[in-house]
Amino acid sequence: MIRNTASCVAILAVGVALSFGTGCGVSVGGGTAGGVITIDPNGDSACSDEYSTAELAAQAVALGNTERAAVGVAALAVDPVLQAVAQAYAEIQAAQGFIGHTDLNGDTVDGRLNNAGYAWTAVGENLAYGPCTAEDVVQGWMNSEGHRTNLLRSVFTHTGLAVYRGGEHRMYWVQVFATPQ
């Protein structure tokens, strides 16, 4: 089994009412590593509902694919199973009041994909909470080494990206990356 863990930095923004957090995890053949970065790009302002969560997710995928193209990496195709897994996980985090690669039942992204019946050879996950726009979340991921690595990793061919409005942290973003078997 080959393991590939992205390095993530953990920083806690002290005294911030609302935070933008991101986490990254990656696995090739199994196992996941992750971390959290918290910053506050939008203060405590409310997020606009100008775009639906589906539109925000599509915008973030497009922006990520633009970043991939800039370094000569093929675009990620949106996969409906990965999309459903990402959506369910965004909703679970909001409902249960946490963010992290390991859910309260001990499952990680590879387990969530296995439970959905998705056969994969490589899998990764980027998480964020707080940012209101696709631009903010993708920029946050691009400014973090581990998240950028996931987003630009050429082994990943498919993605599912979900956004959930609500919960303690305002907006939850989950992007699952995979290479199917």
PDB file of C-alpha atoms in Angstrom, residues 84-172:
ATOM      1  CA  ALA A  84     -23.259  13.016  -3.176  1.00  0.00           C
ATOM      2  CA  VAL A  85     -20.551  11.972  -0.697  1.00  0.00           C
ATOM      3  CA  ALA A  86     -19.289  15.559  -0.449  1.00  0.00           C
ATOM      4  CA  GLN A  87     -22.829  16.917   0.024  1.00  0.00           C
ATOM      5  CA  ALA A  88     -23.682  14.413   2.730  1.00  0.00           C
ATOM      6  CA  TYR A  89     -20.456  15.155   4.582  1.00  0.00           C
ATOM      7  CA  ALA A  90     -20.951  18.935   4.422  1.00  0.00           C
ATOM      8  CA  GLU A  91     -24.437  18.495   5.903  1.00  0.00           C
ATOM      9  CA  ILE A  92     -23.193  16.107   8.614  1.00  0.00           C
ATOM     10  CA  GLN A  93     -20.483  18.543   9.729  1.00  0.00           C
ATOM     11  CA  ALA A  94     -22.971  21.415   9.934  1.00  0.00           C
ATOM     12  CA  ALA A  95     -25.571  19.345  11.803  1.00  0.00           C
ATOM     13  CA  GLN A  96     -23.054  17.904  14.249  1.00  0.00           C
ATOM     14  CA  GLY A  97     -21.105  21.142  14.734  1.00  0.00           C
ATOM     15  CA  PHE A  98     -17.601  20.045  13.744  1.00  0.00           C
ATOM     16  CA  ILE A  99     -15.169  20.142  10.859  1.00  0.00           C
ATOM     17  CA  GLY A 100     -12.564  17.495  10.258  1.00  0.00           C
ATOM     18  CA  HIS A 101     -11.553  14.673   7.986  1.00  0.00           C
ATOM     19  CA  THR A 102     -12.643  12.081  10.511  1.00  0.00           C
ATOM     20  CA  ASP A 103     -16.361  12.128  11.289  1.00  0.00           C
ATOM     21  CA  LEU A 104     -17.801  11.417  14.711  1.00  0.00           C
ATOM     22  CA  ASN A 105     -18.168   7.726  13.762  1.00  0.00           C
ATOM     23  CA  GLY A 106     -14.473   7.451  12.913  1.00  0.00           C
ATOM     24  CA  ASP A 107     -14.903   7.369   9.123  1.00  0.00           C
ATOM     25  CA  THR A 108     -12.538   9.239   6.791  1.00  0.00           C
ATOM     26  CA  VAL A 109     -13.004  10.128   3.137  1.00  0.00           C
ATOM     27  CA  ASP A 110     -11.823   6.713   1.954  1.00  0.00           C
ATOM     28  CA  GLY A 111     -14.353   5.011   4.232  1.00  0.00           C
ATOM     29  CA  ARG A 112     -17.137   7.328   3.104  1.00  0.00           C
ATOM     30  CA  LEU A 113     -16.353   6.479  -0.535  1.00  0.00           C
ATOM     31  CA  ASN A 114     -16.174   2.760   0.242  1.00  0.00           C
ATOM     32  CA  ASN A 115     -19.556   2.984   1.994  1.00  0.00           C
ATOM     33  CA  ALA A 116     -20.975   4.634  -1.140  1.00  0.00           C
ATOM     34  CA  GLY A 117     -19.694   1.743  -3.267  1.00  0.00           C
ATOM     35  CA  TYR A 118     -17.102   3.877  -5.090  1.00  0.00           C
ATOM     36  CA  ALA A 119     -14.037   1.882  -6.172  1.00  0.00           C
ATOM     37  CA  TRP A 120     -10.982   4.133  -6.106  1.00  0.00           C
ATOM     38  CA  THR A 121      -7.205   4.001  -6.455  1.00  0.00           C
ATOM     39  CA  ALA A 122      -6.497   7.476  -5.052  1.00  0.00           C
ATOM     40  CA  VAL A 123      -8.621   9.769  -2.916  1.00  0.00           C
ATOM     41  CA  GLY A 124      -8.215  13.143  -1.231  1.00  0.00           C
ATOM     42  CA  GLU A 125     -10.328  15.751   0.479  1.00  0.00           C
ATOM     43  CA  ASN A 126     -10.233  19.497   1.045  1.00  0.00           C
ATOM     44  CA  LEU A 127     -12.505  21.070   3.653  1.00  0.00           C
ATOM     45  CA  ALA A 128     -13.359  24.649   4.448  1.00  0.00           C
ATOM     46  CA  TYR A 129     -15.848  26.534   6.540  1.00  0.00           C
ATOM     47  CA  GLY A 130     -16.790  30.174   6.604  1.00  0.00           C
ATOM     48  CA  PRO A 131     -15.968  31.665   3.209  1.00  0.00           C
ATOM     49  CA  CYS A 132     -18.953  33.001   1.306  1.00  0.00           C
ATOM     50  CA  THR A 133     -17.586  32.792  -2.229  1.00  0.00           C
ATOM     51  CA  ALA A 134     -15.981  30.217  -4.473  1.00  0.00           C
ATOM     52  CA  GLU A 135     -13.135  32.667  -5.060  1.00  0.00           C
ATOM     53  CA  ASP A 136     -12.408  32.891  -1.328  1.00  0.00           C
ATOM     54  CA  VAL A 137     -12.422  29.141  -0.761  1.00  0.00           C
ATOM     55  CA  VAL A 138     -10.248  28.293  -3.783  1.00  0.00           C
ATOM     56  CA  GLN A 139      -7.829  31.114  -2.948  1.00  0.00           C
ATOM     57  CA  GLY A 140      -7.614  29.818   0.628  1.00  0.00           C
ATOM     58  CA  TRP A 141      -6.859  26.318  -0.629  1.00  0.00           C
ATOM     59  CA  MET A 142      -4.281  27.641  -3.116  1.00  0.00           C
ATOM     60  CA  ASN A 143      -2.552  29.544  -0.297  1.00  0.00           C
ATOM     61  CA  SER A 144      -2.146  26.342   1.731  1.00  0.00           C
ATOM     62  CA  GLU A 145       0.505  23.868   0.618  1.00  0.00           C
ATOM     63  CA  GLY A 146      -1.445  20.704   1.415  1.00  0.00           C
ATOM     64  CA  HIS A 147      -4.698  21.936  -0.095  1.00  0.00           C
ATOM     65  CA  ARG A 148      -2.939  23.256  -3.190  1.00  0.00           C
ATOM     66  CA  THR A 149      -1.225  19.880  -3.562  1.00  0.00           C
ATOM     67  CA  ASN A 150      -4.595  18.101  -3.477  1.00  0.00           C
ATOM     68  CA  LEU A 151      -6.156  20.537  -5.928  1.00  0.00           C
ATOM     69  CA  LEU A 152      -3.277  20.258  -8.408  1.00  0.00           C
ATOM     70  CA  ARG A 153      -2.452  16.571  -7.958  1.00  0.00           C
ATOM     71  CA  SER A 154      -2.420  15.052 -11.469  1.00  0.00           C
ATOM     72  CA  VAL A 155      -3.331  11.573 -10.195  1.00  0.00           C
ATOM     73  CA  PHE A 156      -6.814  12.855  -9.341  1.00  0.00           C
ATOM     74  CA  THR A 157      -9.197  12.733 -12.297  1.00  0.00           C
ATOM     75  CA  HIS A 158     -12.624  13.211 -10.689  1.00  0.00           C
ATOM     76  CA  THR A 159     -14.159  15.411  -8.038  1.00  0.00           C
ATOM     77  CA  GLY A 160     -17.307  16.196  -6.134  1.00  0.00           C
ATOM     78  CA  LEU A 161     -17.641  19.558  -4.436  1.00  0.00           C
ATOM     79  CA  ALA A 162     -20.475  20.558  -2.134  1.00  0.00           C
ATOM     80  CA  VAL A 163     -21.421  23.674  -0.232  1.00  0.00           C
ATOM     81  CA  TYR A 164     -23.844  23.737   2.678  1.00  0.00           C
ATOM     82  CA  ARG A 165     -25.296  26.961   4.112  1.00  0.00           C
ATOM     83  CA  GLY A 166     -26.040  26.931   7.803  1.00  0.00           C
ATOM     84  CA  GLY A 167     -24.669  25.572  11.007  1.00  0.00           C
ATOM     85  CA  GLU A 168     -22.286  27.208  13.412  1.00  0.00           C
ATOM     86  CA  HIS A 169     -19.710  28.138  10.771  1.00  0.00           C
ATOM     87  CA  ARG A 170     -22.034  29.701   8.187  1.00  0.00           C
ATOM     88  CA  MET A 171     -20.774  27.850   5.075  1.00  0.00           C
ATOM     89  CA  TYR A 172     -19.285  24.364   4.832  1.00  0.00           C
TER      90      TYR A 172
END
